[in-house]
Coordinates of C-alpha atoms in Angstrom, one line a residue:
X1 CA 137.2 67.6 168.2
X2 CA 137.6 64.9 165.2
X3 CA 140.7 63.0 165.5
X4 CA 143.3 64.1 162.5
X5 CA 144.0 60.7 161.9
X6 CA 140.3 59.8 161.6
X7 CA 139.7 62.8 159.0
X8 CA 140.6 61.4 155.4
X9 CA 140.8 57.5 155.4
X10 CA 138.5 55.1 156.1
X11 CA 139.1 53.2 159.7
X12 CA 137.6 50.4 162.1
X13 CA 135.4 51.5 164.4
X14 CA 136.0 48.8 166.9
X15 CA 139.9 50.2 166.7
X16 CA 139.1 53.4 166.9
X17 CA 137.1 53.4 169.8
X18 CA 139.6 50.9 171.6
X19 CA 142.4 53.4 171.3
X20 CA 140.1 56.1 173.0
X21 CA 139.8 58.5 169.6
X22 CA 136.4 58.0 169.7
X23 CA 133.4 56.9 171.8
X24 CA 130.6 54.8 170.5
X25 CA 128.1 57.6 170.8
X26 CA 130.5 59.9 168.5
X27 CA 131.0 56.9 166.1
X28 CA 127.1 57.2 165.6
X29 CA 127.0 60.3 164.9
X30 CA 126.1 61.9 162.2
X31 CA 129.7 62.7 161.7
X32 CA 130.7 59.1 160.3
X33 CA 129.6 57.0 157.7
X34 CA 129.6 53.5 157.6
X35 CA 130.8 52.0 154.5
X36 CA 131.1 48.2 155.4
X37 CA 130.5 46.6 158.9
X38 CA 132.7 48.3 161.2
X39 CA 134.3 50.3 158.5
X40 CA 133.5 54.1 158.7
X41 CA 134.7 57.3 156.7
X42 CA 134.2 60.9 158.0
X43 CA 131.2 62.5 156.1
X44 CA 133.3 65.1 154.2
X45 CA 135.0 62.2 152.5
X46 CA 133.7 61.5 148.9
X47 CA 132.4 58.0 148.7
X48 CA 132.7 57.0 145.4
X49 CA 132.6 53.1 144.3
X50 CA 136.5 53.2 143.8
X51 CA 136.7 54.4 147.6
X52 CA 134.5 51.6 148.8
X53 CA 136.5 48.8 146.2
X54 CA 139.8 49.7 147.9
X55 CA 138.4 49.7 151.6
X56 CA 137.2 46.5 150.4
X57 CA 140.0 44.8 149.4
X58 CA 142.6 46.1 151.8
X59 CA 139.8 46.2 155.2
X60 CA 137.3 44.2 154.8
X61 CA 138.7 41.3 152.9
X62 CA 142.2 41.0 152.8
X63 CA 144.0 39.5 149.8
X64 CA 140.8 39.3 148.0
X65 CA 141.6 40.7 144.5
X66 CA 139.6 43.6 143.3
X67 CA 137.4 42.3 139.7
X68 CA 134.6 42.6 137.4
X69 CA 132.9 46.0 137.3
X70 CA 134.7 47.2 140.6
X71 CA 138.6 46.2 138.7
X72 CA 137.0 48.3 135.3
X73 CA 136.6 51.6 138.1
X74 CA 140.0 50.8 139.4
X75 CA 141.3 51.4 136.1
X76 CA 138.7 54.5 135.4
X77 CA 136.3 53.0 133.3
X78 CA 132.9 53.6 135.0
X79 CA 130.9 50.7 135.0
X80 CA 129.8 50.6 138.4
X81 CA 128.1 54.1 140.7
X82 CA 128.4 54.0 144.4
X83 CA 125.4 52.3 145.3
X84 CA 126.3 48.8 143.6
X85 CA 128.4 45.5 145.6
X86 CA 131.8 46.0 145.3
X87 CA 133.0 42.9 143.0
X88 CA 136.4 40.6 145.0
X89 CA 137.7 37.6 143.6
X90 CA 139.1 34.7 146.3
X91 CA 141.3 31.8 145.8
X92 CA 139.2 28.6 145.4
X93 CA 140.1 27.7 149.1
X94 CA 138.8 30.4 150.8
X95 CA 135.5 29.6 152.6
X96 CA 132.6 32.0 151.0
X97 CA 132.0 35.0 152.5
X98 CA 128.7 37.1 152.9
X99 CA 129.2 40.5 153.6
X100 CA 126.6 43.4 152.7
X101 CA 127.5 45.8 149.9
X102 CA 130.4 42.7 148.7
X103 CA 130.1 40.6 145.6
X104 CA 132.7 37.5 146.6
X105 CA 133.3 35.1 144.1
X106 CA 136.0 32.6 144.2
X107 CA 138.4 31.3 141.0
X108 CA 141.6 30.8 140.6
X109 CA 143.2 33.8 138.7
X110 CA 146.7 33.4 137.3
X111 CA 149.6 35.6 138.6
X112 CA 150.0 37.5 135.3
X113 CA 146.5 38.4 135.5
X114 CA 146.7 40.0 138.9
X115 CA 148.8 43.7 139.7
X116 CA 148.6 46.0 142.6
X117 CA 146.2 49.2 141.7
X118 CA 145.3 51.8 143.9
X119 CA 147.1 50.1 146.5
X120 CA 145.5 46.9 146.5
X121 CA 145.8 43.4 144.0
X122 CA 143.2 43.9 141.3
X123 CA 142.5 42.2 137.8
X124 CA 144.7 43.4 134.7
X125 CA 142.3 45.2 132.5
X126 CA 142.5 42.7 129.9
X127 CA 141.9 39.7 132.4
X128 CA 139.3 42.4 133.3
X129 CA 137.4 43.0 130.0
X130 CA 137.8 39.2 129.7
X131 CA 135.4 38.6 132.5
X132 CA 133.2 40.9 131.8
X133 CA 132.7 39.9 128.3
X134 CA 132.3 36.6 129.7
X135 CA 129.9 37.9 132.5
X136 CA 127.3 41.1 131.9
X137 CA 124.2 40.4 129.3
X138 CA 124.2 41.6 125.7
X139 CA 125.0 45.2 124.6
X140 CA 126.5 45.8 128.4
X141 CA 129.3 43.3 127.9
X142 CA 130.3 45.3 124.2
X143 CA 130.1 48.0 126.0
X144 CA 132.4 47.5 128.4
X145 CA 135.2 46.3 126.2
X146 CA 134.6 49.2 124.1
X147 CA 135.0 51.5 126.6
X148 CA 138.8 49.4 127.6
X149 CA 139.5 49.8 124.3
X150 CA 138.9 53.1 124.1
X151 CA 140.5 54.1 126.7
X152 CA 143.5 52.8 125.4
X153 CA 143.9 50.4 128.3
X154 CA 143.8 46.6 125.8
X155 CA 144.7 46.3 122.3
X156 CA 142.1 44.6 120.1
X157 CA 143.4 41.9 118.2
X158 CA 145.4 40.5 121.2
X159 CA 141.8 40.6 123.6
X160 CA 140.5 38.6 120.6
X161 CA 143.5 36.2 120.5
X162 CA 143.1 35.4 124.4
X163 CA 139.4 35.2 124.0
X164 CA 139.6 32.6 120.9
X165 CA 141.6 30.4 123.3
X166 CA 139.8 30.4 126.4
X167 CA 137.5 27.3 128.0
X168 CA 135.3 27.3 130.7
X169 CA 131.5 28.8 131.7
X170 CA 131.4 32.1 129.7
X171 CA 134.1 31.8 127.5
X172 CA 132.1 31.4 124.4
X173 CA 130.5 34.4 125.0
X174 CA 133.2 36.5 125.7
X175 CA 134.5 35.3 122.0
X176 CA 131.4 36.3 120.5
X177 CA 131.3 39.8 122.3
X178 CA 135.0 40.5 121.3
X179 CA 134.2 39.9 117.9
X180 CA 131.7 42.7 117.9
X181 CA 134.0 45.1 119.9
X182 CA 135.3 48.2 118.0
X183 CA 138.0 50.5 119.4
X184 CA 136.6 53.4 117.4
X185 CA 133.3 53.5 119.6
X186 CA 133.5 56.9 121.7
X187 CA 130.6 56.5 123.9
X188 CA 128.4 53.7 125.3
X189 CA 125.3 55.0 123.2
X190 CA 127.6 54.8 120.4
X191 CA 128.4 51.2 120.8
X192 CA 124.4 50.0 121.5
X193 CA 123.4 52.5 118.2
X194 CA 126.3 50.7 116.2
X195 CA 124.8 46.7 118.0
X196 CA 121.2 48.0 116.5
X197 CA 122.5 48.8 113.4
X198 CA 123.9 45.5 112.7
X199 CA 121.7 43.8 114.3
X200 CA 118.5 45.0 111.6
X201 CA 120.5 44.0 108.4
X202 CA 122.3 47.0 107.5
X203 CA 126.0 46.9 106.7
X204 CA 128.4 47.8 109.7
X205 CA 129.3 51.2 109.6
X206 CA 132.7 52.9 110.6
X207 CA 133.0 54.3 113.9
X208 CA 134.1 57.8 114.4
X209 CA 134.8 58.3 110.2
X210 CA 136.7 61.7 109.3
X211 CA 135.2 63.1 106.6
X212 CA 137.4 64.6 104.1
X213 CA 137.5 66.6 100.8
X214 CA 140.4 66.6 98.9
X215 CA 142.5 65.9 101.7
X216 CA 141.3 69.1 103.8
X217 CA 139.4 67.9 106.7
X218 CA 135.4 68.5 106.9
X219 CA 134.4 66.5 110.5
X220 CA 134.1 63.4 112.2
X221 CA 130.7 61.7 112.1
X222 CA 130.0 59.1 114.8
X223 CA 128.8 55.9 112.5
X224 CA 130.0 56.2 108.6
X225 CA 128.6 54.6 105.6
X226 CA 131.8 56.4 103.4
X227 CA 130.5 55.0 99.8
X228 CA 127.2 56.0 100.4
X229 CA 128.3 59.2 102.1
X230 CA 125.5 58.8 105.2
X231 CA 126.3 59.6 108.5
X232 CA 124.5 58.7 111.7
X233 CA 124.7 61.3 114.4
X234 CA 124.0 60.4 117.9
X235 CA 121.7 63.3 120.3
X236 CA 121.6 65.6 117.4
X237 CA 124.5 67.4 118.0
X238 CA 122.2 70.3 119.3
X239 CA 123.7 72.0 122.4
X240 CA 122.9 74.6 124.8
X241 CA 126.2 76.1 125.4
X242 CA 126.5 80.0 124.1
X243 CA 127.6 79.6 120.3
X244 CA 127.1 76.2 119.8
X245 CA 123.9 76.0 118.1
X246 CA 126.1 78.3 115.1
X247 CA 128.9 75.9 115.1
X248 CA 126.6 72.9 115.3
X249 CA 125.1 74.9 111.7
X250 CA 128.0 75.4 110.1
X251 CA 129.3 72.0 110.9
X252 CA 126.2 70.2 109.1
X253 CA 126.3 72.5 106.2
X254 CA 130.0 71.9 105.6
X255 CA 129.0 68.1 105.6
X256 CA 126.2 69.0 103.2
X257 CA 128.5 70.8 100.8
X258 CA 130.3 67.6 100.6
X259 CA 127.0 65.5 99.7
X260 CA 126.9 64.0 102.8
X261 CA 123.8 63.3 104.6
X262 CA 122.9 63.1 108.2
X263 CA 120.4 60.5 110.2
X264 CA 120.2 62.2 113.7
X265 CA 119.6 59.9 116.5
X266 CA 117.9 60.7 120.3
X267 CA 117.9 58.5 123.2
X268 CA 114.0 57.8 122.7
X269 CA 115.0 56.7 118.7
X270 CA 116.7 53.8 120.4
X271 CA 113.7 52.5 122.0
X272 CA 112.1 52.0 118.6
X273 CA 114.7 50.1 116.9
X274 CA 112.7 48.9 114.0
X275 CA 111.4 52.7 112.9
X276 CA 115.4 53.9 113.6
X277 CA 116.6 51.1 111.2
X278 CA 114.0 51.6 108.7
X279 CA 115.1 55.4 108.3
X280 CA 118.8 55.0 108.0
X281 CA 118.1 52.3 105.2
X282 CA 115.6 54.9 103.7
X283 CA 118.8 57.5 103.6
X284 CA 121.3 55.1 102.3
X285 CA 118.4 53.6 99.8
X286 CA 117.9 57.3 98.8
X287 CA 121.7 58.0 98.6
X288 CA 122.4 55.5 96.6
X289 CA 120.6 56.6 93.2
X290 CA 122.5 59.9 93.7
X291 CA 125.3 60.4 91.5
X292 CA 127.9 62.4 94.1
X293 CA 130.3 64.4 91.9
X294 CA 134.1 63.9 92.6
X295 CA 133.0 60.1 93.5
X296 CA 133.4 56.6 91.8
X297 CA 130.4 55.1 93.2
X298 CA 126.8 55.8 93.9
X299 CA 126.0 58.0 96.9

């Protein structure tokens, strides 16, 4: 019979056995999984990266702070699945450490930048964000911040402030990805359409822009270009659910009542930037020798 103790938290195997509540054949069962070395979990507990961060931090390596991509889960923005290293921070003095399924790095992080979450010491989300605008590659560090931003979790213009004043290895780039951060961005496809926008030569559009007609609300579009009245919709808006496909209708031909007209973007358009950019400058191009009635400029 399992041990009750043994049935929701992860445990040390080496203890475990020691204290007689189980044998080593039972602890290789199939019964137990092993989430660091000598570190199980009974198999009806969900391992999820946030799981496997705190085990970390609090077994494995104590007083290592939670950071990077493993702090961002902590504070419920998914940036990391189960499979990948859980991400610990170590004072400078701390020899390295090698452990499977840990990423150790060692800084010095300043006490204001360091709370207890889930239990264990992890990164602040904006020391978070920080570092990982500093850290991941191109439209993955936007992403992130837009997704802390989102989530209400950092104010904008204050992440900018920090980032304008920071020195060291990274710190130019996290200035460089704050200033293309957006708190409007919904969705991580939203942020990378919104990078490839700007990026071929259009004019940034407005995130998440509520269209309106004489004050009475019509719907939000994902990217906005309000004087041209062109929105970009990301997936199509198409969905299986009973009922949608009638909703998703009479949606579009509200927005077409108010002049407005719609670039619809797939996963595969994003994989051919150049033709994607070419036909939402076609729509604005197009919109803009329209003369939209109840507006002062060209649409």
């Amino acid at each position: 019979m399992v041990p009750a103790e043994l049935l929701e938290l992860p445990f040390h195997g080496t203890e475990a056995v020691a204290q007689g509540l189980l044998t080593p054949d039972q602890l290789r069962s199939s019964a137990w999984r092993r989430l660091f070395r000598d570190v199980y979990v009974h198999r009806d507990v969900p391992v999820t990266h946030e799981l496997r961060a705190v085990t970390a931090a609090s077994m494995v390596l104590p007083g290592a702070v939670v950071s990077g991509r493993s702090s961002a889960v902590l504070w419920g923005v998914d940036l990391a699945g189960t499979d990948h290293d859980v991400e610990l921070t170590l004072p400078p003095g701390r020899h390295p450490v090698r452990t499977t399924g840990l990423r150790v790095r060692r800084a010095a992080l300043a006490d204001a930048d360091v709370v207890r979450r889930r239990g264990v010491p992890a990164t602040t989300p904006e020391a978070t964000a920080i570092g990982l605008a500093a850290r991941l590659d191109g439209d993955d560090a936007v992403v992130a911040v837009d997704r802390f931003l989102a989530r209400g979790l950092v104010d904008l213009a204050p992440l900018r402030a920090r980032a304008a004043t920071g020195t060291g290895p990274g710190s130019a780039r996290a200035r460089a990805v704050c200033a293309l951060a957006d708190e409007r961005s919904e969705s991580p496809q939203e942020t990378r359409l919104r990078l490839l926008v700007v990026r071929g030569g259009l004019s940034a559009p407005v995130p998440q822009f509520a269209v309106r007609v004489d004050g009475r609300f019509v719907a939000r579009v994902d990217l906005a270009w309000p004087e041209h009245r062109v929105a970009v919709e990301y997936d199509g808006l198409w969905h299986a659910e009973p009922g949608q496909f009638a909703r998703d209708r009479q949606r579009l031909n509200r927005l077409q009542a108010a002049g407005w007209r719609i670039v619809f973007v797939t996963a595969e358009d994003l994989d051919r930037p150049g033709e994607l950019v070419a036909r939402i400058a076609r729509a604005l191009t197009e919109a803009g020798r329209v003369h939209l009635p109840g507006s002062r400029e060209r649409a």
